[in-house]
mmCIF file of C-alpha atoms and ligand atoms in Angstrom:
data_model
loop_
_atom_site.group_PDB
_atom_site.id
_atom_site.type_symbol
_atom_site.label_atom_id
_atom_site.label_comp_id
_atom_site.label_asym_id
_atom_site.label_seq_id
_atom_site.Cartn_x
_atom_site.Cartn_y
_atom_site.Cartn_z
ATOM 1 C CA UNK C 13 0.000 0.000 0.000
ATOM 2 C CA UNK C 14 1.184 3.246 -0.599
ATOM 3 C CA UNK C 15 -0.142 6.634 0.714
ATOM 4 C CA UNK C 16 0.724 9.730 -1.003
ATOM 5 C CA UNK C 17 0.571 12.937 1.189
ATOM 6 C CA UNK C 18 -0.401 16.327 0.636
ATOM 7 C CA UNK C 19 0.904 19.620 2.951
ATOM 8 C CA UNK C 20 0.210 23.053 2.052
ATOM 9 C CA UNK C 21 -1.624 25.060 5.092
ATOM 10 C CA UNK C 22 1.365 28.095 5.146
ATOM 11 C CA UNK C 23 4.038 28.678 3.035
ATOM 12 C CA UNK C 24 5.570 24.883 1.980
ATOM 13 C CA UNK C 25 3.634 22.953 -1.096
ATOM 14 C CA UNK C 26 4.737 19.573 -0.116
ATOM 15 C CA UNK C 27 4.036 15.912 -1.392
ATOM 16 C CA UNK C 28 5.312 12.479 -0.195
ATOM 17 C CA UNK C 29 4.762 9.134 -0.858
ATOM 18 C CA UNK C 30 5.138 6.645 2.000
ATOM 19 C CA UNK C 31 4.759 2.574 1.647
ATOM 20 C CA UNK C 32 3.012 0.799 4.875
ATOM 21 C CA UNK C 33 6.134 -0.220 6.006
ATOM 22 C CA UNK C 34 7.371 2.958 6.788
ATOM 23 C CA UNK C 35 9.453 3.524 3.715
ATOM 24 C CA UNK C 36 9.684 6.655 2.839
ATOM 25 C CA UNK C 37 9.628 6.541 -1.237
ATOM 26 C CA UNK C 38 9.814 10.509 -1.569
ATOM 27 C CA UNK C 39 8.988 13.733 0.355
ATOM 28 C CA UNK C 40 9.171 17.055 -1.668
ATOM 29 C CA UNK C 41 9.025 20.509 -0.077
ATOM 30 C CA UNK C 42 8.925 22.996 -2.275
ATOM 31 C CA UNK C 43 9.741 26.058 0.181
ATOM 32 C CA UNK C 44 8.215 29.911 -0.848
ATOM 33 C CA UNK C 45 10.401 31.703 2.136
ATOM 34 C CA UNK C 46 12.085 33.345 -0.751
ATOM 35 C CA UNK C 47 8.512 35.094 -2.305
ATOM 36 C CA UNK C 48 7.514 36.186 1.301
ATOM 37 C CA UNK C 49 11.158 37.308 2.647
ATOM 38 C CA UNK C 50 10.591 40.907 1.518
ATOM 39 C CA UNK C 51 7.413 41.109 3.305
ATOM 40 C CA UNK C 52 9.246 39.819 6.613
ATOM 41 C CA UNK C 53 6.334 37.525 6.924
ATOM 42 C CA UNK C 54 4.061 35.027 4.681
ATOM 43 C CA UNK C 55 1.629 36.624 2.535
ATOM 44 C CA UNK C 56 -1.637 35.070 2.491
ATOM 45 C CA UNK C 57 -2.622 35.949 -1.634
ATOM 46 C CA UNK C 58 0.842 35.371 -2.630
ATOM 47 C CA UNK C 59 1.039 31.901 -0.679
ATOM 48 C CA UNK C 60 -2.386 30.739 -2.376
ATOM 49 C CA UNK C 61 -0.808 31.912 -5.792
ATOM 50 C CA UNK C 62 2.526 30.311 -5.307
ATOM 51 C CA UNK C 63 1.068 26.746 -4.219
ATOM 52 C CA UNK C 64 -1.296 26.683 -7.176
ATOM 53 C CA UNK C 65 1.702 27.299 -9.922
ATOM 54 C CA UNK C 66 3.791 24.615 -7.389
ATOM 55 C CA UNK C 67 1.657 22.066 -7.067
ATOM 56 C CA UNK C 68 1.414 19.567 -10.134
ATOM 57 C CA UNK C 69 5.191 20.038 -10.425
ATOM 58 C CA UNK C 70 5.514 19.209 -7.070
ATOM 59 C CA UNK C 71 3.537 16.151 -7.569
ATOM 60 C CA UNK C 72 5.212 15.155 -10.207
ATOM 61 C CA UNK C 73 8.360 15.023 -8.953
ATOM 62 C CA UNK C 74 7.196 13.478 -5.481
ATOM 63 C CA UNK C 75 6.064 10.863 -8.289
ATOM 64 C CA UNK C 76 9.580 10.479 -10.211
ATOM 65 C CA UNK C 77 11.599 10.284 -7.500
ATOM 66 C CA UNK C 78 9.343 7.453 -5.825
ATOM 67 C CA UNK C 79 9.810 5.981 -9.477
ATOM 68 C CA UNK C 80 5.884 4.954 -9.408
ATOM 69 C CA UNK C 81 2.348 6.077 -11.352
ATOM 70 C CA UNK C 82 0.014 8.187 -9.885
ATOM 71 C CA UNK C 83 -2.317 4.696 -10.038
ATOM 72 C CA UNK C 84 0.147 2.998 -7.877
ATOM 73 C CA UNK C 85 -1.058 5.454 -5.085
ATOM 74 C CA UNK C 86 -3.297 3.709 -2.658
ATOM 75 C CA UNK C 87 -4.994 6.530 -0.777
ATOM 76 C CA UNK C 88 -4.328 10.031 -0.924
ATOM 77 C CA UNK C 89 -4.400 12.111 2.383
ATOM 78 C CA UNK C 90 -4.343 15.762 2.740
ATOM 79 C CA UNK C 91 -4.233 18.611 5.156
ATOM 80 C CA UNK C 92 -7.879 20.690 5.613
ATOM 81 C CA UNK C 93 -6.933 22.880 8.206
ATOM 82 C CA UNK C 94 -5.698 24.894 10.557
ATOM 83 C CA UNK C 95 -3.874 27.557 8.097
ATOM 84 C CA UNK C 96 -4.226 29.843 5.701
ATOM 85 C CA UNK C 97 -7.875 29.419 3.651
ATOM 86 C CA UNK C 98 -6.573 29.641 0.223
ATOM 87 C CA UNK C 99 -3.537 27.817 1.344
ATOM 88 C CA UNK C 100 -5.411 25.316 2.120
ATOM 89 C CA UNK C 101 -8.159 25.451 -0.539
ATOM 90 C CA UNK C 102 -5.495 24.044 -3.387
ATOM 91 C CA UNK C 103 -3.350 21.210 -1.676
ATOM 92 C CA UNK C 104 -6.902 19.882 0.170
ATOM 93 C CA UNK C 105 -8.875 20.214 -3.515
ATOM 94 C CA UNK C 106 -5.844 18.818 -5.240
ATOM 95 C CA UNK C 107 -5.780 15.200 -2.702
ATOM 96 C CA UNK C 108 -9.857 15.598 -2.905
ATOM 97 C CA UNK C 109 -9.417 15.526 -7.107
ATOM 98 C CA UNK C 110 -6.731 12.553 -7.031
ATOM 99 C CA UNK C 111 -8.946 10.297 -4.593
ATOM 100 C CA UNK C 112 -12.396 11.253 -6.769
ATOM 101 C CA UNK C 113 -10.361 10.383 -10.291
ATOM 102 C CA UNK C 114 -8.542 6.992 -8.995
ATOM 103 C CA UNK C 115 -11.350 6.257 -7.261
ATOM 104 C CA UNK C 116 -8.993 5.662 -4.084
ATOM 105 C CA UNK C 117 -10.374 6.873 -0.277
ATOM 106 C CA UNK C 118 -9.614 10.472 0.930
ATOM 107 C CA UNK C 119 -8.265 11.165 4.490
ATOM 108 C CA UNK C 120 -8.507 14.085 5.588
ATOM 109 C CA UNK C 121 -5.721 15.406 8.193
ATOM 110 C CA UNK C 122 -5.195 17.912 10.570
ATOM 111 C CA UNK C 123 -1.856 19.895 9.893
ATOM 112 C CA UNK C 124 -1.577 19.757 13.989
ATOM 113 C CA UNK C 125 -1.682 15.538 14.417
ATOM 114 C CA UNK C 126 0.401 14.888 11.606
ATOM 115 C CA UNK C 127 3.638 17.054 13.443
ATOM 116 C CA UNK C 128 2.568 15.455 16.919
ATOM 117 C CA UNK C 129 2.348 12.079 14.886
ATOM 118 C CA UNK C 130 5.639 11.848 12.729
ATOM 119 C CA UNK C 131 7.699 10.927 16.175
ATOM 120 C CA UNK C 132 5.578 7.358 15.260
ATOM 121 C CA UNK C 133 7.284 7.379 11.602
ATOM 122 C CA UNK C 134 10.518 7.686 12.686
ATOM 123 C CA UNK C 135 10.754 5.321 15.644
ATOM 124 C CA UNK C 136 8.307 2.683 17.252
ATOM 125 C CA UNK C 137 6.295 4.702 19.945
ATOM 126 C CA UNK C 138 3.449 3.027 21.806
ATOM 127 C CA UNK C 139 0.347 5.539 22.865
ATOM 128 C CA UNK C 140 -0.314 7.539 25.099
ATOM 129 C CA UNK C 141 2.602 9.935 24.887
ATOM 130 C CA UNK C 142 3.453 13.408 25.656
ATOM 131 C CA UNK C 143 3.455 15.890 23.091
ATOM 132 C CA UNK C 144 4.765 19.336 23.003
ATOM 133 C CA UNK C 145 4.423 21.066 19.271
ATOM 134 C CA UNK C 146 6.216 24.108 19.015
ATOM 135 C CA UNK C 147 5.729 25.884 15.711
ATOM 136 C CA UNK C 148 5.450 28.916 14.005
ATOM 137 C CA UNK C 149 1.698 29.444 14.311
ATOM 138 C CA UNK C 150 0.820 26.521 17.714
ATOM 139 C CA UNK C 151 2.442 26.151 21.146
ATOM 140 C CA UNK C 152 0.956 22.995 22.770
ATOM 141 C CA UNK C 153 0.846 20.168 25.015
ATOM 142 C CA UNK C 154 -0.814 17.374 23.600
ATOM 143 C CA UNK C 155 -1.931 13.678 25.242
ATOM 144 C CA UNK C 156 -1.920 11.622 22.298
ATOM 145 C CA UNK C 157 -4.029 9.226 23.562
ATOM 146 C CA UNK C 158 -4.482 7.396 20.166
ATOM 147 C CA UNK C 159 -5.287 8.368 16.864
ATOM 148 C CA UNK C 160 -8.188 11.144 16.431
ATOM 149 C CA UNK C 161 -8.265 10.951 20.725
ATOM 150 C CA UNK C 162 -6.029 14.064 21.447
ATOM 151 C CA UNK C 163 -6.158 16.067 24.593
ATOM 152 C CA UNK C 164 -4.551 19.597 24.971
ATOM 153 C CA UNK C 165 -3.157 20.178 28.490
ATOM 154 C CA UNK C 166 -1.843 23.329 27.668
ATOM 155 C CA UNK C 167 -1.552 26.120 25.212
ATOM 156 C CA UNK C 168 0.259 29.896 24.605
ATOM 157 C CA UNK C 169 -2.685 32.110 25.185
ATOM 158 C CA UNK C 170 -0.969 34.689 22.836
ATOM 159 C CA UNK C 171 2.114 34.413 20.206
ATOM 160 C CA UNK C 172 3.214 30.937 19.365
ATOM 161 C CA UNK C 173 7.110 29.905 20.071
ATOM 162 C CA UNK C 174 8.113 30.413 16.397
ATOM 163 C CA UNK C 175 6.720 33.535 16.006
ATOM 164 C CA UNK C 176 8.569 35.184 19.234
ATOM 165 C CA UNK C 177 11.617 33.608 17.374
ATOM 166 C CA UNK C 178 10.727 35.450 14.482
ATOM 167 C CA UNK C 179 9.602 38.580 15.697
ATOM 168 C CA UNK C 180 13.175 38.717 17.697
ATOM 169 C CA UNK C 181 14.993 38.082 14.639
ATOM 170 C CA UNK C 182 13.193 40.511 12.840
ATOM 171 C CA UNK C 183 14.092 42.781 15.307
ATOM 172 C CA UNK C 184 17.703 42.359 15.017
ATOM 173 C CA UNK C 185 17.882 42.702 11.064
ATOM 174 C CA UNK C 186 17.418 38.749 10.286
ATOM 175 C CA UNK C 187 15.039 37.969 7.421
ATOM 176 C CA UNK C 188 12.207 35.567 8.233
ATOM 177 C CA UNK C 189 11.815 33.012 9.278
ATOM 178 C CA UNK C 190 14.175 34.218 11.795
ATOM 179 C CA UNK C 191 14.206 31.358 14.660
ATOM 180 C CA UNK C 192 17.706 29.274 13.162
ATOM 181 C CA UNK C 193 19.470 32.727 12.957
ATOM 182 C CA UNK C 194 18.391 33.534 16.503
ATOM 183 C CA UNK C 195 19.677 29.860 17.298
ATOM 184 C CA UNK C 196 22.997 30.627 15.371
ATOM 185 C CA UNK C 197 23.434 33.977 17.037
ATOM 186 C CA UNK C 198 22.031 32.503 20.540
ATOM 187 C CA UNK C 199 25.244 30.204 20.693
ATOM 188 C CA UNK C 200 27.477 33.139 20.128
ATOM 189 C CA UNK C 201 26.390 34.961 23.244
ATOM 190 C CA UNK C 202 27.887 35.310 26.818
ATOM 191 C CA UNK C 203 24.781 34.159 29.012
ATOM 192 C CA UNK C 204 23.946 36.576 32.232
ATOM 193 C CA UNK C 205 24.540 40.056 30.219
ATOM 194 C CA UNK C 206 21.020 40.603 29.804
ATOM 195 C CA UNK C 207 18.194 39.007 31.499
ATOM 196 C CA UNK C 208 14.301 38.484 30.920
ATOM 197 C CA UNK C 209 11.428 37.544 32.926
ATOM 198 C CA UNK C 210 9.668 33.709 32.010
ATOM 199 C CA UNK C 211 6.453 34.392 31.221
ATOM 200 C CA UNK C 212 3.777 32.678 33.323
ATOM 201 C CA UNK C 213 6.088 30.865 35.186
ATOM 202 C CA UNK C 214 4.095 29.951 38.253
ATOM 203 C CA UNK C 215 0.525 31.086 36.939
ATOM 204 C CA UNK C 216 -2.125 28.902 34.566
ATOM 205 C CA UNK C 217 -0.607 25.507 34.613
ATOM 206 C CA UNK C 218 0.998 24.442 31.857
ATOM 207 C CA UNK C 219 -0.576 27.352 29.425
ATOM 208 C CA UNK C 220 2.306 29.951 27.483
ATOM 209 C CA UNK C 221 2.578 33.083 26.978
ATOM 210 C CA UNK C 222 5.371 35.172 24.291
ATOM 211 C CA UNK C 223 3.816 37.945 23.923
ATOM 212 C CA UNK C 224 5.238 40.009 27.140
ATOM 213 C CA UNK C 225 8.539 38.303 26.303
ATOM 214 C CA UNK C 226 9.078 39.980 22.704
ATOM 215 C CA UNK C 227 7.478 43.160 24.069
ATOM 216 C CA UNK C 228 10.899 43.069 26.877
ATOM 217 C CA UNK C 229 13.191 42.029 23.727
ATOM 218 C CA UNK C 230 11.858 44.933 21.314
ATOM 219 C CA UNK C 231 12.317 47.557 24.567
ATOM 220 C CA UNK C 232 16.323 46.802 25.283
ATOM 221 C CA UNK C 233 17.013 46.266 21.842
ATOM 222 C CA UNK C 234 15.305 49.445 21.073
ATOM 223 C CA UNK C 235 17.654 51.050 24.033
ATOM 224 C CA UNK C 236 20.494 49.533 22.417
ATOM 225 C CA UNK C 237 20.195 50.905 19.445
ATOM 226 C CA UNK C 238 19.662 54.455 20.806
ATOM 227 C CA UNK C 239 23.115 54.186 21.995
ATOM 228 C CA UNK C 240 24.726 53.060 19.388
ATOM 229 C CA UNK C 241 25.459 49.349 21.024
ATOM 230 C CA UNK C 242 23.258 47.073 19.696
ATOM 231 C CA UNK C 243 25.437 45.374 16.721
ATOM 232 C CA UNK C 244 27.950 44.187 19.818
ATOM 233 C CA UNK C 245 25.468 43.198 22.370
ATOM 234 C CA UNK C 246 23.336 41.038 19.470
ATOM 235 C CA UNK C 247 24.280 37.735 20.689
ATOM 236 C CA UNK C 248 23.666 38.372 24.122
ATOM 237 C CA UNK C 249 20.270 39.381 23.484
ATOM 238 C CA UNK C 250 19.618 36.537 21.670
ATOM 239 C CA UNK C 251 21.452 34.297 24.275
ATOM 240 C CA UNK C 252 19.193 35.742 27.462
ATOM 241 C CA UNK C 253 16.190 35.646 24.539
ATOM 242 C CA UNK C 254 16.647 31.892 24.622
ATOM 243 C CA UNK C 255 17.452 31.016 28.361
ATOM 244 C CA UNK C 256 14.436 32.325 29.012
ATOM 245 C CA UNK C 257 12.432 30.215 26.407
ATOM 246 C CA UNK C 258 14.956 27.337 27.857
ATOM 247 C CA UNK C 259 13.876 28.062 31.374
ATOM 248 C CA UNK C 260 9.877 28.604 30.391
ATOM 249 C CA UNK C 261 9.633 24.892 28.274
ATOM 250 C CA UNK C 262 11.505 22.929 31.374
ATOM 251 C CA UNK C 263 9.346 24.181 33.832
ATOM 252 C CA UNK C 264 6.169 24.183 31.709
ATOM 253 C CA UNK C 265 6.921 20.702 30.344
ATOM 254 C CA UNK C 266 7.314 19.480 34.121
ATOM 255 C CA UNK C 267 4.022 20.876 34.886
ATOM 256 C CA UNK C 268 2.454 19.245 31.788
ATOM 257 C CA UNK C 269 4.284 15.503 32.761
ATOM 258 C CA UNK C 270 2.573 15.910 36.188
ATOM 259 C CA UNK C 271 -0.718 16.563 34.378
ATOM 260 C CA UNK C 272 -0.379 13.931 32.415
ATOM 261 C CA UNK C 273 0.187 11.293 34.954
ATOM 262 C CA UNK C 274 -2.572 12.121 36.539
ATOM 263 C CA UNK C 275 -4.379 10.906 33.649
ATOM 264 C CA UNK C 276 -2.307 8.445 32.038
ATOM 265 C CA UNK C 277 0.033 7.318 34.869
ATOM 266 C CA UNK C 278 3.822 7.377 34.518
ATOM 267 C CA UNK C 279 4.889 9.180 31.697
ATOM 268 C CA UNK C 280 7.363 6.471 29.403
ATOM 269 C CA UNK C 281 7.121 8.501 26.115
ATOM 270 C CA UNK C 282 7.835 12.568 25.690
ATOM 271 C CA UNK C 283 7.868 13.679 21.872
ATOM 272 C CA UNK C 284 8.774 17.179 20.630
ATOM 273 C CA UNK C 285 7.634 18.296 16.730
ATOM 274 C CA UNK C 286 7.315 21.049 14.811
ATOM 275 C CA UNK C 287 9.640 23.975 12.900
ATOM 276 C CA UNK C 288 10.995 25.016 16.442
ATOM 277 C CA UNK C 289 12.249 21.555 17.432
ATOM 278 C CA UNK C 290 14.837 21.658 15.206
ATOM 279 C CA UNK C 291 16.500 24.101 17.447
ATOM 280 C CA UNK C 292 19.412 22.165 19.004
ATOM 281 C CA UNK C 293 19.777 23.796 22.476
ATOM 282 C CA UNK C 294 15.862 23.146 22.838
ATOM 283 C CA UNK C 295 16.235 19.711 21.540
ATOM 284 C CA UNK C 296 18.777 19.096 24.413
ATOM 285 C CA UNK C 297 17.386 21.044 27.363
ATOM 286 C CA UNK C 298 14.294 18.987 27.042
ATOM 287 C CA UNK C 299 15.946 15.840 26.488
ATOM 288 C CA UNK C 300 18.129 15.957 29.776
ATOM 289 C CA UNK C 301 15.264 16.904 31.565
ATOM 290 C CA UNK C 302 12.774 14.213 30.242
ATOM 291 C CA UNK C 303 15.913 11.448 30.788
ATOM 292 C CA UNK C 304 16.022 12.573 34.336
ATOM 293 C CA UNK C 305 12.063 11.969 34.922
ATOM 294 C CA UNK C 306 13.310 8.191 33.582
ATOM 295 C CA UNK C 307 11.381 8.651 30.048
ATOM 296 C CA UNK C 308 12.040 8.604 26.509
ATOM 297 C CA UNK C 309 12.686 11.488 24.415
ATOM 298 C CA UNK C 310 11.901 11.349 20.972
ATOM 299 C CA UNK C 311 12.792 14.492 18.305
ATOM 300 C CA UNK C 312 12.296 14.343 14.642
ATOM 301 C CA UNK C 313 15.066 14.770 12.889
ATOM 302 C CA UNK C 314 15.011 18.442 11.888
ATOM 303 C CA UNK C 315 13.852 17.814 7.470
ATOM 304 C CA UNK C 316 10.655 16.049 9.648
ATOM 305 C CA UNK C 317 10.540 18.767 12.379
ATOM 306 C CA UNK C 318 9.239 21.506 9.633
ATOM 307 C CA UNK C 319 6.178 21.445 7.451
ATOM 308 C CA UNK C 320 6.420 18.351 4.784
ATOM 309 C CA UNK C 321 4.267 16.291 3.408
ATOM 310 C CA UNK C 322 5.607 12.987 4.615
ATOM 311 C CA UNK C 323 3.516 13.411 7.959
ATOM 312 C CA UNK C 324 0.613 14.501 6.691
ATOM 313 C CA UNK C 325 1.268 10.589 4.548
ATOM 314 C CA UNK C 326 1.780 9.068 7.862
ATOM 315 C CA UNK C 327 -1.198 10.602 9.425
ATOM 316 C CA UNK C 328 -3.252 9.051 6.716
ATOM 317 C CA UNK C 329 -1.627 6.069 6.937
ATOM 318 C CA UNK C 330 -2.247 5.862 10.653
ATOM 319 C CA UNK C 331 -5.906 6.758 10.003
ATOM 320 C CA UNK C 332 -6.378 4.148 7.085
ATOM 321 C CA UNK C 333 -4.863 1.376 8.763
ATOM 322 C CA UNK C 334 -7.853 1.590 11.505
ATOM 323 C CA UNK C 335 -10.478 2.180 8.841
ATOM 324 C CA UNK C 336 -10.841 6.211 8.885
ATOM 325 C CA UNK C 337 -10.888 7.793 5.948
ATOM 326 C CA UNK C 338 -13.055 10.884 4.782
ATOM 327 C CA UNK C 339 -15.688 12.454 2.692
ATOM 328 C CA UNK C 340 -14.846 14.424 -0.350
ATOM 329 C CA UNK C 341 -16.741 17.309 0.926
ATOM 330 C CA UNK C 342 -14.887 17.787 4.019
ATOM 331 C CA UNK C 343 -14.498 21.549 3.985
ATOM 332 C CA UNK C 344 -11.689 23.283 4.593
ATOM 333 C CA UNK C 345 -10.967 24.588 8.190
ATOM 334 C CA UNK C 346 -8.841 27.197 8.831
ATOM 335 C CA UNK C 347 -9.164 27.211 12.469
ATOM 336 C CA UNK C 348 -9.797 23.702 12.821
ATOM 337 C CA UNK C 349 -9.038 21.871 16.595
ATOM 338 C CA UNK C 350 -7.042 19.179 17.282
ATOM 339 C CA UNK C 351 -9.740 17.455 19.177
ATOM 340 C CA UNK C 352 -12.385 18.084 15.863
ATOM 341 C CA UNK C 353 -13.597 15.111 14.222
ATOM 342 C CA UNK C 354 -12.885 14.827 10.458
ATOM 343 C CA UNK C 355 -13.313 11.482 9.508
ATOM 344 C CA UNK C 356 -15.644 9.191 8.918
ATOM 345 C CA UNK C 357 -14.992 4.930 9.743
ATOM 346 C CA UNK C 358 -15.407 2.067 7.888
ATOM 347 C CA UNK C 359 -19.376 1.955 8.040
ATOM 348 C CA UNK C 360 -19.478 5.366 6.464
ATOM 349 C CA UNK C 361 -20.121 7.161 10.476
ATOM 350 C CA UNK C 362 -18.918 10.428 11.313
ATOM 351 C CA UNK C 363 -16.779 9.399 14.503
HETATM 352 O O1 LIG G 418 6.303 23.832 11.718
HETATM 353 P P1 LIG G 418 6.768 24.987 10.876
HETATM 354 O O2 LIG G 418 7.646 24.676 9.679
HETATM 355 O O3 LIG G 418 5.555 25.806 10.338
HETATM 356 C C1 LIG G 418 4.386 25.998 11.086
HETATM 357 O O4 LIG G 418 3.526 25.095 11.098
HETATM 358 O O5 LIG G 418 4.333 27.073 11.732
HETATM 359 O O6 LIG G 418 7.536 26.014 11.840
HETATM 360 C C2 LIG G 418 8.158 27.182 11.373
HETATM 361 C C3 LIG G 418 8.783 27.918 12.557
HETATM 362 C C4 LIG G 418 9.279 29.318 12.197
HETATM 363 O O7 LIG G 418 8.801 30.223 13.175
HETATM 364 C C5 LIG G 418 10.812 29.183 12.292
HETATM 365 O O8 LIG G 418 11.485 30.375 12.646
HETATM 366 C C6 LIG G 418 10.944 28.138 13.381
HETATM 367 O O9 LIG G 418 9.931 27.189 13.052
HETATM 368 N N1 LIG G 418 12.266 27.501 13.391
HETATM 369 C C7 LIG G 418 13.137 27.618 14.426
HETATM 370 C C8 LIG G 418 14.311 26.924 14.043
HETATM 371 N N2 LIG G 418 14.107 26.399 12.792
HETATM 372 C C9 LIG G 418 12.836 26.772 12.406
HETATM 373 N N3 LIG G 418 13.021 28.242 15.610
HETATM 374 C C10 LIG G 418 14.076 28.180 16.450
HETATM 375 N N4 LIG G 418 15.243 27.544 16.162
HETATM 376 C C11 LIG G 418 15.404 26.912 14.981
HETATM 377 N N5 LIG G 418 16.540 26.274 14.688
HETATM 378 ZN ZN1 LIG G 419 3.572 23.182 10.898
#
């Protein structure tokens, strides 16, 4: 069997073709960063435009490099929300259009499970596990209890992760997406020369908030650059920038572990995903912390960590294999949940 995958909710068109056992025939990412760079941020419009003259070649490609027909494809899953509506509108119609013409099953996915699910690509992870997804547009704790049974424990109540990554690089003169150049710079920094408050530290459980923390960031870089120091005390900024963030996931990610087994019992399996967990220092941080609580820590490796369409394959592969699939007219959903139902089971039932 062989699933091929659709992703295109921001800025990526991506398409992947994955075998049921795991093999990962091809996974295409054809990246528009360049087209929105200028704009220091992605452009709705020109996103929308850009994955409709990206697709089919995209496709096609995903196809040649997996050296097989589009009739070799078994099922066809794609992403319906959350993310940009037009965005959305041309990878979802595009998977809806392949399943109607080979006459194959649909899945719909959520762009949200398929990051907190590609851990289960990678390596052999038994539910339920910890998830934190730290992206440029969510900042989340999930239960992954099984597949479609997700609980959020926690969530930023303002800016996601990524985007206080980006907003900081922005600051400093980096073009976006910012968050491997504050990483870069980060590493370069003597830690202690500037300090910032962790947000919510003690206050609404597990929950996150940025916003307060870029606000702090903008103000001393701001007074930096009145006095003519900022291009020196850069990577200091960005060092403090990330201790903080360092400091805010360890304490909020023992919070959400005690949460958790409260639910669950004793946490064996801790997963981080998303664009964010490529970032090295975060990767470790977490990982010493989670070995210390006597658990597993799983990371994608950082071309899985990003948007691509090989999870959003894996999602549906997951999904098919217990007899989801979905309707053709499942709409797009921009600000679709984690926890919203979007398939339908083997008898044809909404679940
Ligand atoms: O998952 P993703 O590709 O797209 C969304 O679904 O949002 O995440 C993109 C985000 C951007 O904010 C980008 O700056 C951030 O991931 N990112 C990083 C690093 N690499 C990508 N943030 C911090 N450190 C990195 N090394
Ligand atoms: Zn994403």
């Amino acid at each position: 069997m062989l699933v091929l995958g659709i992703e295109s909710s921001c800025d990526e068109t991506a398409v992947a073709i994955l075998s049921q056992n795991k093999n990962i025939l091809s996974n295409i990412v054809s990246s528009q960063v360049s087209l929105h760079q200028q704009y220091g941020g992605v452009v709705p419009e020109v996103a929308a435009r850009a994955h409709l003259k990206l697709m089919a070649v995209t496709l096609e490609q995903a196809l040649n490099i997996a050296q097989i027909k589009l009739t070799d494809v078994s099922a066809i899953a794609g992403v319906i929300g959350p993310g940009l509506y037009g965005s959305l509108l041309i990878g979802s119609t595009t998977a809806k259009t392949l399943a109607l013409a080979l006459n194959k099953p649909f899945i719909a996915v959520n762009h949200l499970e398929a990051h907190i699910l590609t851990p289960r690509l990678l390596y052999n992870i038994e539910f339920p596990y910890l998830a934190l997804l730290i992206s440029g547009g969510h900042t989340m704790f999930v239960a992954v209890e099984h597949i479609n049974k997700y609980q959020i424990l926690g969530t930023t109540i303002d800016d996601a992760l990524g985007e206080a990554y980006d907003k900081t690089a922005r600051l400093l003169g980096y073009p976006y997406p910012g968050g491997k150049h504050i990483e870069a710079l980060s590493n370069q920094g003597e830690p202690g020369l500037f300090k910032f408050k962790s947000p919510l530290y003690n206050k609404h459980g597990c929950n996150f908030s940025f916003s307060g923390l870029k606000t702090a960031v903008a103000q001393q870089i701001h007074q930096l650059a009145s006095t003519n120091s900022l291009l020196e005390n850069a990577p200091h900024i960005a060092k403090a920038f990330e201790e903080t963030i360092l400091i805010t996931l360890s304490h909020k990610t023992q919070v959400a572990i005690q949460q958790f087994t409260q639910q669950y019992g004793k946490l064996n399996n801790f997963i981080v995903s998303g664009g964010v967990a490529a970032n090295l220092n975060i990767r470790n941080c977490l990982q010493k912390l989670i070995v210390s609580q006597k658990a597993n820590f799983y990371a994608p490796s950082a071309e899985y960590c990003g948007d691509n369409a090989a999870m959003v394959a894996w999602a549906g592969l997951e999904k098919l294999t217990l007899g989801f699939s979905s309707n053709l007219n499942t709409p797009v959903k921009p600000n679709l949940r984690i926890e919203d139902n979007i398939n339908i089971n083997d008898n044809n039932q909404e679940l």
